[in-house]
PDB file of C-alpha atoms in Angstrom:
ATOM      1  CA  MET A   1      -0.883  25.158 -20.030  1.00  0.00           C
ATOM      2  CA  LYS A   2      -3.409  22.832 -21.646  1.00  0.00           C
ATOM      3  CA  LYS A   3      -3.268  19.089 -21.431  1.00  0.00           C
ATOM      4  CA  ASN A   4      -1.813  18.621 -24.938  1.00  0.00           C
ATOM      5  CA  GLU A   5       0.963  21.091 -24.091  1.00  0.00           C
ATOM      6  CA  THR A   6       1.821  19.077 -20.958  1.00  0.00           C
ATOM      7  CA  LEU A   7       2.187  16.017 -23.163  1.00  0.00           C
ATOM      8  CA  THR A   8       4.394  17.982 -25.547  1.00  0.00           C
ATOM      9  CA  LEU A   9       6.647  18.994 -22.672  1.00  0.00           C
ATOM     10  CA  LEU A  10       6.899  15.362 -21.620  1.00  0.00           C
ATOM     11  CA  ASP A  11       7.586  14.309 -25.214  1.00  0.00           C
ATOM     12  CA  ILE A  12      10.499  16.759 -25.400  1.00  0.00           C
ATOM     13  CA  PHE A  13      12.136  15.170 -22.347  1.00  0.00           C
ATOM     14  CA  LEU A  14      11.460  11.642 -23.602  1.00  0.00           C
ATOM     15  CA  GLU A  15      13.012  12.500 -26.962  1.00  0.00           C
ATOM     16  CA  GLN A  16      16.128  13.864 -25.247  1.00  0.00           C
ATOM     17  CA  SER A  17      16.398  11.107 -22.675  1.00  0.00           C
ATOM     18  CA  GLY A  18      19.316  11.610 -20.299  1.00  0.00           C
ATOM     19  CA  GLN A  19      20.259  15.017 -21.725  1.00  0.00           C
ATOM     20  CA  PHE A  20      19.968  18.465 -20.195  1.00  0.00           C
ATOM     21  CA  LEU A  21      17.503  20.864 -21.769  1.00  0.00           C
ATOM     22  CA  SER A  22      17.740  24.542 -21.009  1.00  0.00           C
ATOM     23  CA  GLY A  23      14.706  26.450 -19.878  1.00  0.00           C
ATOM     24  CA  GLU A  24      15.293  28.793 -22.798  1.00  0.00           C
ATOM     25  CA  GLU A  25      15.148  25.951 -25.329  1.00  0.00           C
ATOM     26  CA  ILE A  26      12.001  24.477 -23.810  1.00  0.00           C
ATOM     27  CA  SER A  27      10.425  27.924 -23.680  1.00  0.00           C
ATOM     28  CA  ARG A  28      11.200  28.458 -27.363  1.00  0.00           C
ATOM     29  CA  ARG A  29       9.946  25.056 -28.524  1.00  0.00           C
ATOM     30  CA  LEU A  30       6.672  25.321 -26.626  1.00  0.00           C
ATOM     31  CA  ASN A  31       6.278  29.062 -27.077  1.00  0.00           C
ATOM     32  CA  ILE A  32       5.706  29.618 -23.363  1.00  0.00           C
ATOM     33  CA  SER A  33       7.439  31.637 -20.665  1.00  0.00           C
ATOM     34  CA  ARG A  34      10.302  30.336 -18.504  1.00  0.00           C
ATOM     35  CA  THR A  35       7.966  30.595 -15.507  1.00  0.00           C
ATOM     36  CA  ALA A  36       5.448  28.373 -17.297  1.00  0.00           C
ATOM     37  CA  VAL A  37       8.218  25.852 -17.999  1.00  0.00           C
ATOM     38  CA  TRP A  38       9.081  25.703 -14.303  1.00  0.00           C
ATOM     39  CA  LYS A  39       5.417  25.259 -13.349  1.00  0.00           C
ATOM     40  CA  GLN A  40       4.926  22.417 -15.801  1.00  0.00           C
ATOM     41  CA  ILE A  41       8.066  20.637 -14.651  1.00  0.00           C
ATOM     42  CA  ASN A  42       6.691  20.782 -11.111  1.00  0.00           C
ATOM     43  CA  LYS A  43       3.425  19.289 -12.394  1.00  0.00           C
ATOM     44  CA  LEU A  44       5.377  16.430 -13.912  1.00  0.00           C
ATOM     45  CA  ARG A  45       7.224  16.003 -10.632  1.00  0.00           C
ATOM     46  CA  SER A  46       3.918  15.681  -8.802  1.00  0.00           C
ATOM     47  CA  ALA A  47       2.976  12.950 -11.286  1.00  0.00           C
ATOM     48  CA  GLY A  48       6.072  10.924 -10.362  1.00  0.00           C
ATOM     49  CA  TYR A  49       8.660  12.199 -12.863  1.00  0.00           C
ATOM     50  CA  GLU A  50      11.984  13.306 -11.406  1.00  0.00           C
ATOM     51  CA  PHE A  51      14.368  15.949 -12.720  1.00  0.00           C
ATOM     52  CA  GLU A  52      17.846  17.240 -12.041  1.00  0.00           C
ATOM     53  CA  ALA A  53      18.144  21.018 -12.380  1.00  0.00           C
ATOM     54  CA  LEU A  54      21.552  22.704 -12.735  1.00  0.00           C
ATOM     55  CA  PRO A  55      22.451  26.345 -13.413  1.00  0.00           C
ATOM     56  CA  ARG A  56      23.384  27.064 -17.069  1.00  0.00           C
ATOM     57  CA  LEU A  57      22.526  23.468 -18.050  1.00  0.00           C
ATOM     58  CA  GLY A  58      18.806  23.401 -17.391  1.00  0.00           C
ATOM     59  CA  TYR A  59      16.735  20.304 -16.652  1.00  0.00           C
ATOM     60  CA  ARG A  60      17.328  16.607 -17.144  1.00  0.00           C
ATOM     61  CA  MET A  61      14.755  13.875 -16.555  1.00  0.00           C
ATOM     62  CA  THR A  62      16.314  11.325 -14.211  1.00  0.00           C
ATOM     63  CA  GLU A  63      13.361   9.054 -13.576  1.00  0.00           C
ATOM     64  CA  LYS A  64       9.924   8.386 -14.995  1.00  0.00           C
ATOM     65  CA  PRO A  65       7.136   6.584 -13.168  1.00  0.00           C
ATOM     66  CA  GLU A  66       6.267   2.998 -13.927  1.00  0.00           C
ATOM     67  CA  PRO A  67       2.511   3.043 -14.524  1.00  0.00           C
ATOM     68  CA  LEU A  68       0.083   0.489 -13.232  1.00  0.00           C
ATOM     69  CA  ASP A  69      -0.721  -1.603 -16.288  1.00  0.00           C
ATOM     70  CA  PRO A  70      -3.700  -3.996 -16.482  1.00  0.00           C
ATOM     71  CA  ALA A  71      -2.158  -5.867 -19.410  1.00  0.00           C
ATOM     72  CA  VAL A  72       1.084  -6.443 -17.496  1.00  0.00           C
ATOM     73  CA  LEU A  73      -0.850  -7.515 -14.405  1.00  0.00           C
ATOM     74  CA  SER A  74      -3.022  -9.949 -16.354  1.00  0.00           C
ATOM     75  CA  ALA A  75       0.034 -11.454 -18.026  1.00  0.00           C
ATOM     76  CA  CYS A  76       1.895 -12.113 -14.785  1.00  0.00           C
ATOM     77  CA  LEU A  77      -0.988 -13.461 -12.700  1.00  0.00           C
ATOM     78  CA  THR A  78      -0.858 -17.211 -12.219  1.00  0.00           C
ATOM     79  CA  ASN A  79      -3.791 -17.541  -9.829  1.00  0.00           C
ATOM     80  CA  ARG A  80      -7.298 -18.725 -10.587  1.00  0.00           C
ATOM     81  CA  SER A  81      -9.495 -15.773  -9.689  1.00  0.00           C
ATOM     82  CA  PHE A  82      -7.887 -13.020  -7.601  1.00  0.00           C
ATOM     83  CA  GLY A  83      -7.176 -10.026  -9.799  1.00  0.00           C
ATOM     84  CA  HIS A  84      -8.871 -11.327 -12.930  1.00  0.00           C
ATOM     85  CA  GLN A  85     -11.140  -8.297 -12.768  1.00  0.00           C
ATOM     86  CA  ILE A  86      -9.112  -5.135 -12.170  1.00  0.00           C
ATOM     87  CA  GLU A  87     -10.120  -1.486 -12.105  1.00  0.00           C
ATOM     88  CA  ILE A  88      -7.182   0.940 -12.245  1.00  0.00           C
ATOM     89  CA  LEU A  89      -7.862   4.558 -11.326  1.00  0.00           C
ATOM     90  CA  ARG A  90      -5.604   7.562 -11.764  1.00  0.00           C
ATOM     91  CA  SER A  91      -6.919   9.229  -8.620  1.00  0.00           C
ATOM     92  CA  THR A  92      -9.669   8.441  -6.159  1.00  0.00           C
ATOM     93  CA  THR A  93     -10.746   9.392  -2.686  1.00  0.00           C
ATOM     94  CA  SER A  94     -10.433   5.825  -1.402  1.00  0.00           C
ATOM     95  CA  THR A  95     -10.141   2.455  -3.131  1.00  0.00           C
ATOM     96  CA  GLN A  96     -12.112   1.025  -0.196  1.00  0.00           C
ATOM     97  CA  GLU A  97     -15.158   3.030  -1.221  1.00  0.00           C
ATOM     98  CA  ASP A  98     -14.733   2.123  -4.888  1.00  0.00           C
ATOM     99  CA  ALA A  99     -14.443  -1.583  -4.058  1.00  0.00           C
ATOM    100  CA  ARG A 100     -17.463  -1.334  -1.759  1.00  0.00           C
ATOM    101  CA  ARG A 101     -19.513   0.112  -4.620  1.00  0.00           C
ATOM    102  CA  LEU A 102     -18.447  -2.720  -6.923  1.00  0.00           C
ATOM    103  CA  ALA A 103     -19.198  -5.331  -4.258  1.00  0.00           C
ATOM    104  CA  GLU A 104     -22.696  -3.908  -3.784  1.00  0.00           C
ATOM    105  CA  GLU A 105     -23.177  -4.173  -7.554  1.00  0.00           C
ATOM    106  CA  GLY A 106     -22.304  -7.873  -7.393  1.00  0.00           C
ATOM    107  CA  ALA A 107     -18.624  -7.898  -8.375  1.00  0.00           C
ATOM    108  CA  PRO A 108     -17.153 -11.372  -7.836  1.00  0.00           C
ATOM    109  CA  GLU A 109     -14.646 -12.350  -5.208  1.00  0.00           C
ATOM    110  CA  GLY A 110     -11.138 -11.396  -6.255  1.00  0.00           C
ATOM    111  CA  THR A 111     -12.130  -8.142  -7.955  1.00  0.00           C
ATOM    112  CA  LEU A 112      -9.360  -5.591  -7.412  1.00  0.00           C
ATOM    113  CA  VAL A 113      -9.369  -1.787  -7.366  1.00  0.00           C
ATOM    114  CA  ILE A 114      -6.010  -0.004  -7.598  1.00  0.00           C
ATOM    115  CA  ALA A 115      -5.324   3.727  -7.681  1.00  0.00           C
ATOM    116  CA  GLU A 116      -2.227   5.712  -8.542  1.00  0.00           C
ATOM    117  CA  GLU A 117      -3.267   8.141  -5.811  1.00  0.00           C
ATOM    118  CA  GLN A 118      -5.743   8.360  -2.937  1.00  0.00           C
ATOM    119  CA  THR A 119      -6.807  11.789  -1.765  1.00  0.00           C
ATOM    120  CA  GLY A 120      -8.659  10.467   1.277  1.00  0.00           C
ATOM    121  CA  GLY A 121      -6.946   7.187   2.084  1.00  0.00           C
ATOM    122  CA  ARG A 122      -7.648   5.876   5.556  1.00  0.00           C
ATOM    123  CA  GLY A 123      -6.409   3.255   7.950  1.00  0.00           C
ATOM    124  CA  ARG A 124      -7.766   1.679  11.094  1.00  0.00           C
ATOM    125  CA  MET A 125      -9.733   3.738  13.611  1.00  0.00           C
ATOM    126  CA  GLY A 126     -10.287   6.526  11.070  1.00  0.00           C
ATOM    127  CA  LYS A 127      -6.627   7.464  10.720  1.00  0.00           C
ATOM    128  CA  LYS A 128      -5.471   9.103   7.498  1.00  0.00           C
ATOM    129  CA  PHE A 129      -3.299   7.016   5.185  1.00  0.00           C
ATOM    130  CA  TYR A 130      -0.733   8.863   3.071  1.00  0.00           C
ATOM    131  CA  SER A 131      -1.125   7.719  -0.556  1.00  0.00           C
ATOM    132  CA  PRO A 132       0.823   9.954  -3.006  1.00  0.00           C
ATOM    133  CA  PHE A 133       0.691   9.606  -6.765  1.00  0.00           C
ATOM    134  CA  GLY A 134       2.624   6.903  -8.568  1.00  0.00           C
ATOM    135  CA  LYS A 135       4.861   5.763  -5.718  1.00  0.00           C
ATOM    136  CA  GLY A 136       2.902   3.160  -3.814  1.00  0.00           C
ATOM    137  CA  ILE A 137       0.405   0.354  -4.024  1.00  0.00           C
ATOM    138  CA  TRP A 138      -3.004   1.555  -2.908  1.00  0.00           C
ATOM    139  CA  MET A 139      -5.489  -1.233  -3.558  1.00  0.00           C
ATOM    140  CA  SER A 140      -8.610  -2.954  -2.283  1.00  0.00           C
ATOM    141  CA  LEU A 141      -9.611  -6.579  -2.873  1.00  0.00           C
ATOM    142  CA  ILE A 142     -13.164  -7.921  -2.660  1.00  0.00           C
ATOM    143  CA  LEU A 143     -13.577 -11.125  -0.630  1.00  0.00           C
ATOM    144  CA  ARG A 144     -16.758 -13.092  -0.093  1.00  0.00           C
ATOM    145  CA  PRO A 145     -15.895 -15.370   2.838  1.00  0.00           C
ATOM    146  CA  THR A 146     -18.249 -17.871   4.457  1.00  0.00           C
ATOM    147  CA  GLN A 147     -17.035 -17.701   8.061  1.00  0.00           C
ATOM    148  CA  PRO A 148     -18.940 -15.894  10.842  1.00  0.00           C
ATOM    149  CA  LEU A 149     -18.508 -12.160  11.366  1.00  0.00           C
ATOM    150  CA  HIS A 150     -16.514 -12.560  14.588  1.00  0.00           C
ATOM    151  CA  LEU A 151     -13.778 -14.430  12.689  1.00  0.00           C
ATOM    152  CA  THR A 152     -13.133 -11.834   9.998  1.00  0.00           C
ATOM    153  CA  GLN A 153     -10.181 -10.557  12.047  1.00  0.00           C
ATOM    154  CA  GLN A 154      -8.419 -13.688  10.846  1.00  0.00           C
ATOM    155  CA  LEU A 155      -8.483 -12.373   7.276  1.00  0.00           C
ATOM    156  CA  THR A 156      -6.545  -9.267   8.323  1.00  0.00           C
ATOM    157  CA  LEU A 157      -3.780 -11.489   9.654  1.00  0.00           C
ATOM    158  CA  LEU A 158      -3.918 -13.653   6.519  1.00  0.00           C
ATOM    159  CA  ALA A 159      -3.455 -10.556   4.359  1.00  0.00           C
ATOM    160  CA  GLY A 160      -0.478  -9.478   6.455  1.00  0.00           C
ATOM    161  CA  VAL A 161       1.221 -12.838   5.936  1.00  0.00           C
ATOM    162  CA  ALA A 162       0.490 -12.745   2.194  1.00  0.00           C
ATOM    163  CA  VAL A 163       1.920  -9.253   1.737  1.00  0.00           C
ATOM    164  CA  ARG A 164       4.994 -10.071   3.784  1.00  0.00           C
ATOM    165  CA  ARG A 165       5.686 -13.197   1.704  1.00  0.00           C
ATOM    166  CA  ALA A 166       5.159 -11.271  -1.540  1.00  0.00           C
ATOM    167  CA  ILE A 167       7.543  -8.503  -0.484  1.00  0.00           C
ATOM    168  CA  HIS A 168      10.205 -11.057   0.376  1.00  0.00           C
ATOM    169  CA  LYS A 169       9.780 -12.958  -2.893  1.00  0.00           C
ATOM    170  CA  THR A 170       9.826  -9.783  -4.994  1.00  0.00           C
ATOM    171  CA  THR A 171      12.504  -7.749  -3.211  1.00  0.00           C
ATOM    172  CA  GLY A 172      14.341 -10.074  -0.835  1.00  0.00           C
ATOM    173  CA  LEU A 173      13.464  -7.753   2.054  1.00  0.00           C
ATOM    174  CA  GLU A 174      12.293  -9.113   5.396  1.00  0.00           C
ATOM    175  CA  ALA A 175       9.347  -7.311   6.960  1.00  0.00           C
ATOM    176  CA  GLY A 176       7.856  -8.060  10.351  1.00  0.00           C
ATOM    177  CA  ILE A 177       4.154  -7.976  11.185  1.00  0.00           C
ATOM    178  CA  LYS A 178       2.905  -5.835  14.046  1.00  0.00           C
ATOM    179  CA  TRP A 179      -0.527  -6.873  15.277  1.00  0.00           C
ATOM    180  CA  PRO A 180      -2.906  -6.609  13.682  1.00  0.00           C
ATOM    181  CA  ASN A 181      -2.196  -4.971  10.360  1.00  0.00           C
ATOM    182  CA  ASP A 182       1.139  -3.121  10.061  1.00  0.00           C
ATOM    183  CA  LEU A 183       4.257  -4.355   8.304  1.00  0.00           C
ATOM    184  CA  LEU A 184       7.520  -2.918   9.593  1.00  0.00           C
ATOM    185  CA  ILE A 185      11.110  -2.859   8.418  1.00  0.00           C
ATOM    186  CA  ASP A 186      13.701  -1.653  10.927  1.00  0.00           C
ATOM    187  CA  GLY A 187      10.863  -0.556  13.182  1.00  0.00           C
ATOM    188  CA  LYS A 188       9.281   1.713  10.560  1.00  0.00           C
ATOM    189  CA  LYS A 189       5.962   1.162   8.827  1.00  0.00           C
ATOM    190  CA  ILE A 190       5.898   0.207   5.150  1.00  0.00           C
ATOM    191  CA  CYS A 191       2.389  -1.239   4.869  1.00  0.00           C
ATOM    192  CA  GLY A 192      -1.010  -0.964   6.468  1.00  0.00           C
ATOM    193  CA  ILE A 193      -3.966  -3.305   5.975  1.00  0.00           C
ATOM    194  CA  LEU A 194      -7.604  -2.443   6.616  1.00  0.00           C
ATOM    195  CA  LEU A 195     -10.351  -5.070   6.483  1.00  0.00           C
ATOM    196  CA  GLU A 196     -13.950  -3.866   6.414  1.00  0.00           C
ATOM    197  CA  SER A 197     -17.029  -6.083   6.315  1.00  0.00           C
ATOM    198  CA  ALA A 198     -20.618  -5.661   5.178  1.00  0.00           C
ATOM    199  CA  THR A 199     -23.142  -7.825   7.030  1.00  0.00           C
ATOM    200  CA  GLU A 200     -26.802  -8.690   6.965  1.00  0.00           C
ATOM    201  CA  ASP A 201     -28.476 -10.569   9.834  1.00  0.00           C
ATOM    202  CA  ASP A 202     -25.017 -11.316  11.290  1.00  0.00           C
ATOM    203  CA  VAL A 203     -23.941 -12.936   8.013  1.00  0.00           C
ATOM    204  CA  VAL A 204     -20.924 -11.546   6.157  1.00  0.00           C
ATOM    205  CA  ARG A 205     -21.972 -10.401   2.676  1.00  0.00           C
ATOM    206  CA  TYR A 206     -18.476  -9.380   1.642  1.00  0.00           C
ATOM    207  CA  CYS A 207     -15.174  -8.042   2.997  1.00  0.00           C
ATOM    208  CA  ILE A 208     -12.942  -5.396   1.480  1.00  0.00           C
ATOM    209  CA  ALA A 209      -9.235  -5.935   2.147  1.00  0.00           C
ATOM    210  CA  GLY A 210      -7.471  -2.595   1.747  1.00  0.00           C
ATOM    211  CA  ILE A 211      -3.699  -2.788   1.328  1.00  0.00           C
ATOM    212  CA  GLY A 212      -1.442   0.262   1.266  1.00  0.00           C
ATOM    213  CA  ILE A 213       2.288  -0.178   0.653  1.00  0.00           C
ATOM    214  CA  SER A 214       4.915   2.570   0.483  1.00  0.00           C
ATOM    215  CA  VAL A 215       6.897   1.265  -2.461  1.00  0.00           C
ATOM    216  CA  ASN A 216       9.008   3.902  -4.211  1.00  0.00           C
ATOM    217  CA  LEU A 217       8.742   6.916  -1.928  1.00  0.00           C
ATOM    218  CA  LYS A 218      11.892   8.833  -1.025  1.00  0.00           C
ATOM    219  CA  GLU A 219      12.444  10.441   2.353  1.00  0.00           C
ATOM    220  CA  GLU A 220      11.606  13.876   0.939  1.00  0.00           C
ATOM    221  CA  ASP A 221       8.236  12.586  -0.259  1.00  0.00           C
ATOM    222  CA  TYR A 222       6.991  12.132   3.297  1.00  0.00           C
ATOM    223  CA  PRO A 223       5.442  14.906   5.368  1.00  0.00           C
ATOM    224  CA  ASP A 224       7.519  15.751   8.434  1.00  0.00           C
ATOM    225  CA  GLU A 225       5.198  13.961  10.845  1.00  0.00           C
ATOM    226  CA  LEU A 226       5.790  10.622   9.069  1.00  0.00           C
ATOM    227  CA  LYS A 227       9.540  10.761   8.434  1.00  0.00           C
ATOM    228  CA  THR A 228      10.494   9.180  11.763  1.00  0.00           C
ATOM    229  CA  ILE A 229       7.880   6.400  11.701  1.00  0.00           C
ATOM    230  CA  ALA A 230       7.531   5.424   8.035  1.00  0.00           C
ATOM    231  CA  THR A 231       9.804   4.074   5.326  1.00  0.00           C
ATOM    232  CA  SER A 232       9.488   2.586   1.853  1.00  0.00           C
ATOM    233  CA  LEU A 233      10.762  -0.441   0.013  1.00  0.00           C
ATOM    234  CA  ARG A 234      12.892   1.850  -2.143  1.00  0.00           C
ATOM    235  CA  MET A 235      14.449   3.582   0.853  1.00  0.00           C
ATOM    236  CA  VAL A 236      15.373   0.234   2.395  1.00  0.00           C
ATOM    237  CA  SER A 237      16.535  -1.507  -0.778  1.00  0.00           C
ATOM    238  CA  GLY A 238      18.203   1.483  -2.452  1.00  0.00           C
ATOM    239  CA  HIS A 239      16.417   1.049  -5.786  1.00  0.00           C
ATOM    240  CA  ASN A 240      12.998   1.250  -7.395  1.00  0.00           C
ATOM    241  CA  ILE A 241      10.644  -1.697  -7.025  1.00  0.00           C
ATOM    242  CA  ASN A 242       8.381  -2.827  -9.874  1.00  0.00           C
ATOM    243  CA  ARG A 243       4.870  -2.238  -8.561  1.00  0.00           C
ATOM    244  CA  ASN A 244       3.129  -4.429 -11.145  1.00  0.00           C
ATOM    245  CA  GLU A 245       5.325  -7.380 -10.211  1.00  0.00           C
ATOM    246  CA  LEU A 246       4.702  -6.859  -6.502  1.00  0.00           C
ATOM    247  CA  ILE A 247       0.929  -6.605  -6.990  1.00  0.00           C
ATOM    248  CA  CYS A 248       0.933  -9.883  -8.912  1.00  0.00           C
ATOM    249  CA  SER A 249       2.907 -11.560  -6.154  1.00  0.00           C
ATOM    250  CA  ILE A 250       0.526 -10.263  -3.475  1.00  0.00           C
ATOM    251  CA  LEU A 251      -2.521 -11.559  -5.337  1.00  0.00           C
ATOM    252  CA  ASN A 252      -0.937 -14.960  -5.871  1.00  0.00           C
ATOM    253  CA  GLU A 253       0.036 -15.219  -2.196  1.00  0.00           C
ATOM    254  CA  MET A 254      -3.405 -14.010  -1.093  1.00  0.00           C
ATOM    255  CA  GLU A 255      -5.218 -16.595  -3.161  1.00  0.00           C
ATOM    256  CA  SER A 256      -2.884 -19.391  -2.087  1.00  0.00           C
ATOM    257  CA  LEU A 257      -3.275 -18.622   1.631  1.00  0.00           C
ATOM    258  CA  TYR A 258      -7.014 -17.999   1.259  1.00  0.00           C
ATOM    259  CA  GLY A 259      -7.368 -21.459  -0.263  1.00  0.00           C
ATOM    260  CA  LEU A 260      -5.345 -22.957   2.594  1.00  0.00           C
ATOM    261  CA  TYR A 261      -7.504 -21.071   5.102  1.00  0.00           C
ATOM    262  CA  ASN A 262     -10.746 -22.332   3.549  1.00  0.00           C
ATOM    263  CA  GLU A 263      -9.443 -25.911   3.554  1.00  0.00           C
ATOM    264  CA  GLN A 264      -7.673 -26.124   6.918  1.00  0.00           C
ATOM    265  CA  GLY A 265      -8.941 -23.193   8.954  1.00  0.00           C
ATOM    266  CA  PHE A 266      -7.024 -20.524  10.828  1.00  0.00           C
ATOM    267  CA  GLU A 267      -4.384 -22.662  12.530  1.00  0.00           C
ATOM    268  CA  PRO A 268      -1.814 -22.790   9.678  1.00  0.00           C
ATOM    269  CA  ILE A 269      -2.317 -19.057   9.042  1.00  0.00           C
ATOM    270  CA  ALA A 270      -1.820 -18.314  12.741  1.00  0.00           C
ATOM    271  CA  SER A 271       1.433 -20.297  12.736  1.00  0.00           C
ATOM    272  CA  LEU A 272       2.738 -18.378   9.726  1.00  0.00           C
ATOM    273  CA  TRP A 273       1.695 -15.078  11.304  1.00  0.00           C
ATOM    274  CA  GLU A 274       3.390 -15.794  14.639  1.00  0.00           C
ATOM    275  CA  ALA A 275       6.600 -16.832  12.867  1.00  0.00           C
ATOM    276  CA  SER A 276       6.639 -13.482  11.043  1.00  0.00           C
ATOM    277  CA  SER A 277       5.500 -11.282  13.923  1.00  0.00           C
ATOM    278  CA  VAL A 278       7.495  -8.559  15.636  1.00  0.00           C
ATOM    279  CA  THR A 279       4.836  -8.438  18.370  1.00  0.00           C
ATOM    280  CA  MET A 280       5.154 -11.883  19.952  1.00  0.00           C
ATOM    281  CA  ASN A 281       6.905 -12.064  23.323  1.00  0.00           C
ATOM    282  CA  ARG A 282       7.329  -8.281  23.372  1.00  0.00           C
ATOM    283  CA  GLU A 283       6.213  -5.888  26.058  1.00  0.00           C
ATOM    284  CA  VAL A 284       3.347  -3.880  24.633  1.00  0.00           C
ATOM    285  CA  ARG A 285       1.006  -1.076  25.576  1.00  0.00           C
ATOM    286  CA  VAL A 286      -2.577  -1.550  24.452  1.00  0.00           C
ATOM    287  CA  GLN A 287      -4.874   1.429  24.059  1.00  0.00           C
ATOM    288  CA  SER A 288      -8.480   0.444  23.449  1.00  0.00           C
ATOM    289  CA  SER A 289     -12.009   1.455  24.340  1.00  0.00           C
ATOM    290  CA  ARG A 290     -11.430  -0.278  27.690  1.00  0.00           C
ATOM    291  CA  GLY A 291      -8.467   1.948  28.526  1.00  0.00           C
ATOM    292  CA  VAL A 292      -4.709   1.432  28.580  1.00  0.00           C
ATOM    293  CA  MET A 293      -3.030  -1.836  29.534  1.00  0.00           C
ATOM    294  CA  ASN A 294       0.616  -2.925  29.623  1.00  0.00           C
ATOM    295  CA  GLY A 295       1.624  -6.531  29.256  1.00  0.00           C
ATOM    296  CA  THR A 296       3.438  -9.113  27.166  1.00  0.00           C
ATOM    297  CA  ALA A 297       2.137 -10.322  23.796  1.00  0.00           C
ATOM    298  CA  ALA A 298       1.809 -14.050  24.333  1.00  0.00           C
ATOM    299  CA  GLY A 299       0.038 -15.438  21.274  1.00  0.00           C
ATOM    300  CA  LEU A 300      -3.114 -15.374  19.195  1.00  0.00           C
ATOM    301  CA  HIS A 301      -6.646 -16.096  20.315  1.00  0.00           C
ATOM    302  CA  PRO A 302      -8.469 -18.551  17.974  1.00  0.00           C
ATOM    303  CA  SER A 303     -10.441 -15.565  16.658  1.00  0.00           C
ATOM    304  CA  GLY A 304      -7.267 -13.712  15.631  1.00  0.00           C
ATOM    305  CA  ALA A 305      -7.277 -11.420  18.669  1.00  0.00           C
ATOM    306  CA  LEU A 306      -3.943 -10.755  20.377  1.00  0.00           C
ATOM    307  CA  LEU A 307      -3.432 -12.443  23.735  1.00  0.00           C
ATOM    308  CA  VAL A 308      -1.696 -10.139  26.210  1.00  0.00           C
ATOM    309  CA  ARG A 309      -0.465 -11.376  29.588  1.00  0.00           C
ATOM    310  CA  ASN A 310      -0.986  -8.653  32.173  1.00  0.00           C
ATOM    311  CA  GLY A 311       0.950  -8.057  35.397  1.00  0.00           C
ATOM    312  CA  ASP A 312      -1.233 -10.581  37.238  1.00  0.00           C
ATOM    313  CA  GLY A 313      -0.395 -13.316  34.751  1.00  0.00           C
ATOM    314  CA  GLU A 314      -3.870 -13.265  33.234  1.00  0.00           C
ATOM    315  CA  LEU A 315      -4.245 -13.662  29.460  1.00  0.00           C
ATOM    316  CA  ILE A 316      -6.426 -10.899  28.059  1.00  0.00           C
ATOM    317  CA  PRO A 317      -7.668 -11.108  24.446  1.00  0.00           C
ATOM    318  CA  VAL A 318      -7.363  -7.805  22.585  1.00  0.00           C
ATOM    319  CA  PHE A 319      -9.857  -7.672  19.729  1.00  0.00           C
ATOM    320  CA  SER A 320      -9.208  -4.093  18.673  1.00  0.00           C
ATOM    321  CA  GLY A 321      -7.020  -1.180  19.670  1.00  0.00           C
ATOM    322  CA  ASP A 322      -3.642   0.418  19.143  1.00  0.00           C
ATOM    323  CA  ILE A 323      -0.556  -1.586  20.071  1.00  0.00           C
ATOM    324  CA  LYS A 324       2.716   0.119  20.951  1.00  0.00           C
ATOM    325  CA  LEU A 325       5.860  -2.008  21.190  1.00  0.00           C
ATOM    326  CA  LEU A 326       7.754  -1.088  24.379  1.00  0.00           C
ATOM    327  CA  LYS A 327      10.816  -3.333  24.304  1.00  0.00           C
TER     328      LYS A 327
END
């Protein structure tokens, strides 16, 4: 079916909102086969529309996606600069790469790239990040910080605090932060944050803060390998969450904390992070390039690294690696 026919199929359901439409009726109105009707309904499903299908009654649209809307985002932003330049993409390989391109072209701090879908989303250490169409927030924010390269880890923790605060303000849900970049609810991941920097002569030219949040996914949306370790805001809250509103809240929180960070340094951010962490005072297993180490998460290093107390009582700073919570 051609694009205009797909729109006609959608128009039919929008006209008959809440009512069942038989496959025979749709087939007649569009002059296509019943098989073609079924295929196009599945295409709409992949684009975020949901349908109930019952024998003898046909199909009924039960939910339509809430699109990312630059006008809505601009209207609800109260900050000074973050998000005032926004690029919204239907599909992209990775918003990180798109934001990097814009940063190289001179895009100002606070420029935001958001996609309805990422086909090659990635997290820390090269891991794939699941980013299906229309059901999450997959975005990258350009920052142009002035601090040294070895302190950019602090910005990852700042972003985690900002996202956590925004989720709570928007949904009322309480998420915990797992060092360095995961947000968890009931022990399952709802958000990952990836901070990447471009440098020249050991000076940071820009950072790209990638934020991926599972917002309106249902359990059946996840591949089997993620069902036991991931969840979404919808699954926890029991209802859809307005993505535009949540994005606005994240940007406002990011800019507020970024201003605090630039004025007062890392200490107030570290305090907020530790108060929100599910890692502190927990037994953890650290897997890094130096091997595997068990210990107790005891605090943050001034750089943003995690301090782990080993079996000998020694505090070891962990600058990168995978952290597994043991108890």
